[in-house]
Coordinates of C-alpha atoms in Angstrom, one line a residue:
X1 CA 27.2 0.2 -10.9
X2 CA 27.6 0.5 -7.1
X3 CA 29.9 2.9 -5.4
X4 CA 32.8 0.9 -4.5
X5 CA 33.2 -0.3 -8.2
X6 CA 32.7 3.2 -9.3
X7 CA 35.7 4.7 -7.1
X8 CA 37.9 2.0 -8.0
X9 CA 38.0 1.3 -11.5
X10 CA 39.7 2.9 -14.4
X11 CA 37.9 5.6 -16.0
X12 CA 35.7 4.5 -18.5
X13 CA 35.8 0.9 -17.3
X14 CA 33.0 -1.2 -15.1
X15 CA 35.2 -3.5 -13.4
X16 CA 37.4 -3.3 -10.2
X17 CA 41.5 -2.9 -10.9
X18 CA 43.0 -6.4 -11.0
X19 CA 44.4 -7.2 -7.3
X20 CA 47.5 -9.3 -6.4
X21 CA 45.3 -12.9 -5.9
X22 CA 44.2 -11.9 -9.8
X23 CA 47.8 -10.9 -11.1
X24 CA 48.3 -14.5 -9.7
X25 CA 45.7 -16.8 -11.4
X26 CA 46.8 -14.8 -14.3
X27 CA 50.8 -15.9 -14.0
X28 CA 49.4 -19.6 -13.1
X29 CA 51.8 -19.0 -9.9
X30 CA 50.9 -18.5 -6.1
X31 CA 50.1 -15.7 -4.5
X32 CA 53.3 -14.8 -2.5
X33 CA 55.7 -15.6 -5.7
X34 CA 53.8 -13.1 -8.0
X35 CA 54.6 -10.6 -4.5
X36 CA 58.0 -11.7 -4.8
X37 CA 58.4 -11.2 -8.5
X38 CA 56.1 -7.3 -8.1
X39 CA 59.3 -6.3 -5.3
X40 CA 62.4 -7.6 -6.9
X41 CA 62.6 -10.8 -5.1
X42 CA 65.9 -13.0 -5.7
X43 CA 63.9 -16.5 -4.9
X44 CA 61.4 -16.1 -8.2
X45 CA 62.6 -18.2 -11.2
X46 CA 63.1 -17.0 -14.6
X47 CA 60.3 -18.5 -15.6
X48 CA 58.0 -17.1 -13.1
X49 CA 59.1 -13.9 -13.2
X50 CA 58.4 -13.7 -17.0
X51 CA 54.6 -15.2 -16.1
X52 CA 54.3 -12.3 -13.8
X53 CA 56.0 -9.9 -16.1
X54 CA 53.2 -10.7 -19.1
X55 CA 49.9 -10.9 -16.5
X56 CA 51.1 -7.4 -15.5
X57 CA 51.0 -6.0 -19.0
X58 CA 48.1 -8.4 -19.9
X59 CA 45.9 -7.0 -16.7
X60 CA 47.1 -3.4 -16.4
X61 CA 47.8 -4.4 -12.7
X62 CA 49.4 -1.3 -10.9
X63 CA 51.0 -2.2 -7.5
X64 CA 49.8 -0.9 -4.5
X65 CA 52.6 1.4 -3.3
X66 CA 51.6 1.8 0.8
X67 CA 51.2 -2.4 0.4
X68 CA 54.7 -2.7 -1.5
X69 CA 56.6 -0.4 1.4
X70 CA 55.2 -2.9 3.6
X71 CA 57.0 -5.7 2.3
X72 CA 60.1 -4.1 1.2
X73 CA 60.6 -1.7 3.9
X74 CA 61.1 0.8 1.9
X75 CA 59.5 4.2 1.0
X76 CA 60.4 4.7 -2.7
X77 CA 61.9 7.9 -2.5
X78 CA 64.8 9.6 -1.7
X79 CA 65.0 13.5 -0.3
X80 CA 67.1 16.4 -1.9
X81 CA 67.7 18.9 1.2
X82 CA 68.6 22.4 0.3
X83 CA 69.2 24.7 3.7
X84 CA 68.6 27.7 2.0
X85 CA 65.9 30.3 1.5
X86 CA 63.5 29.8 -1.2
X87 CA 63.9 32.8 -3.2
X88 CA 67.1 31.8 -3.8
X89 CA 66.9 28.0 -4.4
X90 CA 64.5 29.8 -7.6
X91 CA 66.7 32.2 -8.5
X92 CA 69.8 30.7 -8.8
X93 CA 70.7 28.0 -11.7
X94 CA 72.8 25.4 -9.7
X95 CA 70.1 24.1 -8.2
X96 CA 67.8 23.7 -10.9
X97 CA 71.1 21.5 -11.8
X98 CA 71.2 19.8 -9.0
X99 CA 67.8 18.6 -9.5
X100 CA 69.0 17.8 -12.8
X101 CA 71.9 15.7 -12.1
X102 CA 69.7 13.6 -8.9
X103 CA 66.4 13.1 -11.2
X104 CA 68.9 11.6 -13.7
X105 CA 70.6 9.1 -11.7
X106 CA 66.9 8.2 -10.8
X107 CA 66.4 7.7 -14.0
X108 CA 66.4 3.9 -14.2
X109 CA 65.2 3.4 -10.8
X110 CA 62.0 3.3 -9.0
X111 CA 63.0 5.8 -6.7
X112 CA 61.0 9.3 -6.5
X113 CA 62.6 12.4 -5.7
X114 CA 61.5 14.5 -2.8
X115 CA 62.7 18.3 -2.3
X116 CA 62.7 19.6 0.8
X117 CA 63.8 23.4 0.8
X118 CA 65.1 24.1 4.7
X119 CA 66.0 27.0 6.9
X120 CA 66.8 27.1 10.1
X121 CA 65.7 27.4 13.4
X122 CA 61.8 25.8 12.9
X123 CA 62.1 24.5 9.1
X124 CA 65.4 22.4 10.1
X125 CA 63.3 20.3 13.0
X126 CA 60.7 19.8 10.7
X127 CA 63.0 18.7 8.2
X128 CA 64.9 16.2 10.4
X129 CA 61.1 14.7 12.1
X130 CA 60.5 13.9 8.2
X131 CA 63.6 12.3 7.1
X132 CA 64.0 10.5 10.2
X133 CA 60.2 9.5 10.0
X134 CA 60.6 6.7 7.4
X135 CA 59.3 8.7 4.5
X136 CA 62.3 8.5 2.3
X137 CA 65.0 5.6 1.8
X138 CA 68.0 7.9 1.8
X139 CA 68.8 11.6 1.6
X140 CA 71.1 14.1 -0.5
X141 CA 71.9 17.5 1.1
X142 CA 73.7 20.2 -0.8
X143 CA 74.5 23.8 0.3
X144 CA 74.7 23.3 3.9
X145 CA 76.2 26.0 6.2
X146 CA 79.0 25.7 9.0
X147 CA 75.6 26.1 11.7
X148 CA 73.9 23.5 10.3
X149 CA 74.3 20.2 12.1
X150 CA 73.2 17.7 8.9
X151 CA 76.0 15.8 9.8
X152 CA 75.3 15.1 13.4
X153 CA 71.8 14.0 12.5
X154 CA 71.6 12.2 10.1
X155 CA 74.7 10.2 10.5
X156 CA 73.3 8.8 13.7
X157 CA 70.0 8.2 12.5
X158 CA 71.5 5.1 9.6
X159 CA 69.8 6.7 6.9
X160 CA 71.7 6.6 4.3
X161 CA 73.0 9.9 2.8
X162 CA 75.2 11.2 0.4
X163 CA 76.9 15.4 0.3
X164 CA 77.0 17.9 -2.6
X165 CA 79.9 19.6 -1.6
X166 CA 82.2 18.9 1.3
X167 CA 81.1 18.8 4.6
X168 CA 82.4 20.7 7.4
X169 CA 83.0 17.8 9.9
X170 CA 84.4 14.6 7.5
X171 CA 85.0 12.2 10.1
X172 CA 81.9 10.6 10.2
X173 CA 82.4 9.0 6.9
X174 CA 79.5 10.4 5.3
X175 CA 80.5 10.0 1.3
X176 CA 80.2 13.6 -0.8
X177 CA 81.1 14.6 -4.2
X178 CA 82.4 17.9 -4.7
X179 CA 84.9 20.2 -7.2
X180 CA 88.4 21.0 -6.3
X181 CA 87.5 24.4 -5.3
X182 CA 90.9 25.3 -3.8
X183 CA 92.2 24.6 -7.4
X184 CA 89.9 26.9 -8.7
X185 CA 90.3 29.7 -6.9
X186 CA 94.3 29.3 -7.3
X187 CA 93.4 29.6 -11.2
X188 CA 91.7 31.9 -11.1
X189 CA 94.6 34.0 -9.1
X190 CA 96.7 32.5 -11.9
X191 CA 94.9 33.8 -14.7
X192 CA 94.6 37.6 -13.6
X193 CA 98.3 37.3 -12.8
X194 CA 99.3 36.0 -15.8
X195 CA 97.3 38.4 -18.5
X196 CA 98.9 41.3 -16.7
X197 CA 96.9 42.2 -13.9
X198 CA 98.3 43.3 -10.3
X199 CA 95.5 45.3 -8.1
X200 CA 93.4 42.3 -7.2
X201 CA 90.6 41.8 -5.2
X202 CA 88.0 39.0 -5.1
X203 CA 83.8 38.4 -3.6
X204 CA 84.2 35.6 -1.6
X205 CA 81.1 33.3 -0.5
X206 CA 79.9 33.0 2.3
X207 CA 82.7 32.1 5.3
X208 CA 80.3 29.7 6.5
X209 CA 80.3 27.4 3.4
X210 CA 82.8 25.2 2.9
X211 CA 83.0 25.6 -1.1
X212 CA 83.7 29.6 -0.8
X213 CA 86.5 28.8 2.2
X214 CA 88.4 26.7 -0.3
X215 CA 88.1 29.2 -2.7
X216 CA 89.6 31.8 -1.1
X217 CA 92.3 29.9 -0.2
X218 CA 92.8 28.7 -3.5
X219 CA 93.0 32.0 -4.7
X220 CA 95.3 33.2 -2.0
X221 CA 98.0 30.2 -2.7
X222 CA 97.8 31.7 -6.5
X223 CA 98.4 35.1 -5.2
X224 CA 101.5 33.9 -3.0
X225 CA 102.5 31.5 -6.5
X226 CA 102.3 34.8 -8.7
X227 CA 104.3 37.1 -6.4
X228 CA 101.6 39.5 -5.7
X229 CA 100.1 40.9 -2.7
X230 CA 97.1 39.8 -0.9
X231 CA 94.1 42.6 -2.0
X232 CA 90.8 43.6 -0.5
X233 CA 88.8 40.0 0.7
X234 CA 85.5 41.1 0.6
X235 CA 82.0 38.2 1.4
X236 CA 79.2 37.7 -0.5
X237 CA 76.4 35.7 -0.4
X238 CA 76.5 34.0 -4.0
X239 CA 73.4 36.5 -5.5
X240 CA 74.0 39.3 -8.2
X241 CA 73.1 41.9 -5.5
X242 CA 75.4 40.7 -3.1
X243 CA 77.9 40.9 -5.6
X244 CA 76.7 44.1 -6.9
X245 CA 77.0 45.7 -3.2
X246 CA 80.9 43.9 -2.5
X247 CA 82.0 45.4 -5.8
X248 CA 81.1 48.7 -4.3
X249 CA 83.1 48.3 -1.2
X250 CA 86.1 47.2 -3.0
X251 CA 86.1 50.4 -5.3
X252 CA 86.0 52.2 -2.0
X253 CA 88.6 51.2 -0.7
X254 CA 90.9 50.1 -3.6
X255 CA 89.7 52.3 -6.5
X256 CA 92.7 51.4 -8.9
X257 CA 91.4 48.0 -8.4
X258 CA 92.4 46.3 -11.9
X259 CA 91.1 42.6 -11.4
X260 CA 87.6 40.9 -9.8
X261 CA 88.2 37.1 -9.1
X262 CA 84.1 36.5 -7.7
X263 CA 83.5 33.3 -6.0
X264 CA 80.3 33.1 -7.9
X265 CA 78.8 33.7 -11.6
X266 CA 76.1 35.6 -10.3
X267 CA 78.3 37.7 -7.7
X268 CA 80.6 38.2 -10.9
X269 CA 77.1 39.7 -12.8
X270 CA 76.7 42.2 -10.2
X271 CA 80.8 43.0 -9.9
X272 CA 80.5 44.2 -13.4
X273 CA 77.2 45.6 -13.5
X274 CA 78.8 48.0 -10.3
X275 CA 82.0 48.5 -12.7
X276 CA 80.0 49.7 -15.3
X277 CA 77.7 52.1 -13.5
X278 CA 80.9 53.8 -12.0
X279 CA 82.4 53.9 -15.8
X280 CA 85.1 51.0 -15.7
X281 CA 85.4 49.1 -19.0
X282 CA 85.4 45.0 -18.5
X283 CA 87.9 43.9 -19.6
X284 CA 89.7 47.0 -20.4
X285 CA 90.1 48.5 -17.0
X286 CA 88.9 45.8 -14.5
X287 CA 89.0 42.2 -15.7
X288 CA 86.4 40.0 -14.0
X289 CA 86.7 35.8 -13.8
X290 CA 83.4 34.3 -12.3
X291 CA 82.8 30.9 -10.6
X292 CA 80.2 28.0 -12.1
X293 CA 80.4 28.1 -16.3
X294 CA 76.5 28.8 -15.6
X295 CA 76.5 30.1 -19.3
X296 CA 75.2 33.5 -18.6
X297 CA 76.3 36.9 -20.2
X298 CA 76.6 40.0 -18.7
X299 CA 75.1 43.4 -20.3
X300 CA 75.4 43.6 -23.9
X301 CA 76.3 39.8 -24.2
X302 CA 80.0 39.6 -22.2
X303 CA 80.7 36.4 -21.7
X304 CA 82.2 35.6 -18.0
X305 CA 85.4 34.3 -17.5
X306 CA 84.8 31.2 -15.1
X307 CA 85.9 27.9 -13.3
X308 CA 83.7 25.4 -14.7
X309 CA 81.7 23.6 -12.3
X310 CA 79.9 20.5 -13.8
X311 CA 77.1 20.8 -11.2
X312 CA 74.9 18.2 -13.3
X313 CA 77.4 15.6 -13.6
X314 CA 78.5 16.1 -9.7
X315 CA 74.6 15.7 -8.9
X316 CA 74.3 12.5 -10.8
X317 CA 77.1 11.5 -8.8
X318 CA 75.8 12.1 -5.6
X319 CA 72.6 10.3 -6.9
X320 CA 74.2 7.1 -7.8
X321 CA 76.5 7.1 -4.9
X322 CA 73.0 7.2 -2.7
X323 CA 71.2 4.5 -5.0
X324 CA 73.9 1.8 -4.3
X325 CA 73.9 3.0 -0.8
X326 CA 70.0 2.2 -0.2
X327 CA 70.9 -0.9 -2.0
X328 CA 73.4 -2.0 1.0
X329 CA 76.1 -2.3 -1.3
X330 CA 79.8 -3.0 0.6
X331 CA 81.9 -0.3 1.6
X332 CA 81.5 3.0 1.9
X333 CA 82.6 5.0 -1.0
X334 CA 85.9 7.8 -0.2
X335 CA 84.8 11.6 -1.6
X336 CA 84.6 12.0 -5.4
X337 CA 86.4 14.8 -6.5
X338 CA 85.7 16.7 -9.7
X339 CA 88.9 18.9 -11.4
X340 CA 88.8 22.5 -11.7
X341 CA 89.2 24.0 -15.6
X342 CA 89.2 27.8 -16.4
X343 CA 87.0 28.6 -18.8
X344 CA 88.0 32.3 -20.6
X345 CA 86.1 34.3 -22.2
X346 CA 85.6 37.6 -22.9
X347 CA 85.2 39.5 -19.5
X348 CA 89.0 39.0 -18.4
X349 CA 90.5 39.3 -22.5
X350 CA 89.5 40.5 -25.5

């Protein structure tokens, strides 16, 4: 067996891998139809198509990708841009749901999903030099800060992209998909108003986000709605130990404090873990209502009060809104808008 053969050829097999003049004979059709059938051409009839189909099983003929991009212009995968660190791209659960959510709207595609974790400053140029260097058909950015300038660059660059979560500057048309987060802050105000509760404070996100702005003002218009005065506003940054560490400043300065609203379900872990360790019962003497419906308990199983957000379904979304987009379908597509629900559970009642 000479070298070339060996290289080439499945394992355990002495012959080269079928190439496309070979898929051909095999189909009984010319070369350039059985290249039209392989890449989804609309010019291949029925008939041929099903030759090509059959020789493909018959031959174990795999296409040859880097030839295939050639002809259809196209790299066969689509990028999922988080701007954030990546400790907490691990750490935190709505993006493993994200990836969720995209990989299944890929599903029935041919399209391969490519994560690309950036920061800013060196990270974010190399980030933009890739997606604008014809590596992936389209791109899907969620998490995206008020300093980042996604918008600007890829919108002028005709890739086509698709949001998780609203973008600061809307007017380029860019299509997202996103919760009504001013909703669920507001019932969130709602709820702590309604089971009693007047000392309020909440851990907002991040100011730069557009998801935690909303939220705040959500939970301000419920404040106004319920008659009650505006309490301490303090940021987080959408981890338990952020959380943890605004909880702390709230009890300093508002220590009859009876009700948490945190922006976040992992801020809302570390608001109770900070109750607890300063002895306040949850729910008893501080209720605490969370953000996400991540499913995850406090200490000795408490189950957060949340606004659900159905980050996998939102995701899937986002993927099919990008998948019709590489496929040049008309129009482009107004936001989609998922509805906030309150989800109670034991941390705000008992």
């Amino acid at each position: 067996m000479n070298e070339k053969t060996s290289r080439s050829a499945p394992e355990g097999a002495g012959r080269l891998s079928p190439t496309l003049e070979d898929l051909a004979s095999a189909a009984g059709v010319s070369r350039s139809t059985a290249s039209r059938a392989i890449n989804g051409g609309s010019k291949v009839s029925a008939q041929a198509q099903a030759a090509v189909d059959a020789a493909i099983v018959a031959l174990g003929y795999t296409p040859n990708r880097a030839a295939r991009s050639l002809v259809t212009r196209r790299a066969g995968s689509v990028a999922l841009v988080i701007p954030e660190p990546d400790a907490r791209v691990m750490l935190d659960p709505y993006f493993a749901a994200v990836i969720t959510g995209v990989n299944e709207a890929l599903r029935e595609t041919d399209l391969q999903l490519v994560l690309l974790m950036s920061r800013a400053g060196d990270d974010s140029a190399r980030t933009i030099r890739y997606l604008r260097g014809g590596h992936v058909d389209g791109a899907i950015v969620v998490s995206h800060h008020h300093a980042d300038d996604w918008v600007e660059t890829l919108g002028g660059t005709g890739l086509p992209t698709v949001f998780i979560g609203r973008p600061w500057d809307t007017s380029s048309g860019i299509p997202y998909v996103d919760l009504d987060n001013f909703e669920g802050g507001r019932l969130a105000a709602r709820h702590l108003a309604g089971i009693g509760r007047t000392r309020l404070a909440t851990v907002a996100g991040p100011p730069d986000m557009t998801a935690a702005v909303d939220r705040l003002e959500g939970w301000r218009k419920g404040l106004r709605e319920a008659g009650l005065e505006p309490g301490p506003v303090i940021h987080g940054d959408f981890t338990t130990a952020g959380g943890a560490d605004a909880a702390a400043q709230v009890l300093a300065t508002s220590p009859d404090v009876d009700g948490i609203f945190a922006a976040s379900d992992l801020m809302a872990l570390g608001v109770v873990d900070t109750l607890r360790g300063r002895g306040r019962r949850v729910p008893d003497d501080v209720a605490v209502v969370g953000f996400d419906n991540h499913s995850i308990q406090a200490a000795n199983g408490l189950g957060l009060t949340t606004v659900a957000h159905p980050m996998v379904d939102m995701a899937a979304a986002a993927g099919k809104l990008l998948v019709g987009a590489i496929a040049n379908l008309d129009g482009v597509p107004g936001p989609v808008i998922y509805p906030a629900e309150l989800v109670v559970r034991g941390s705000s009642v008992q």
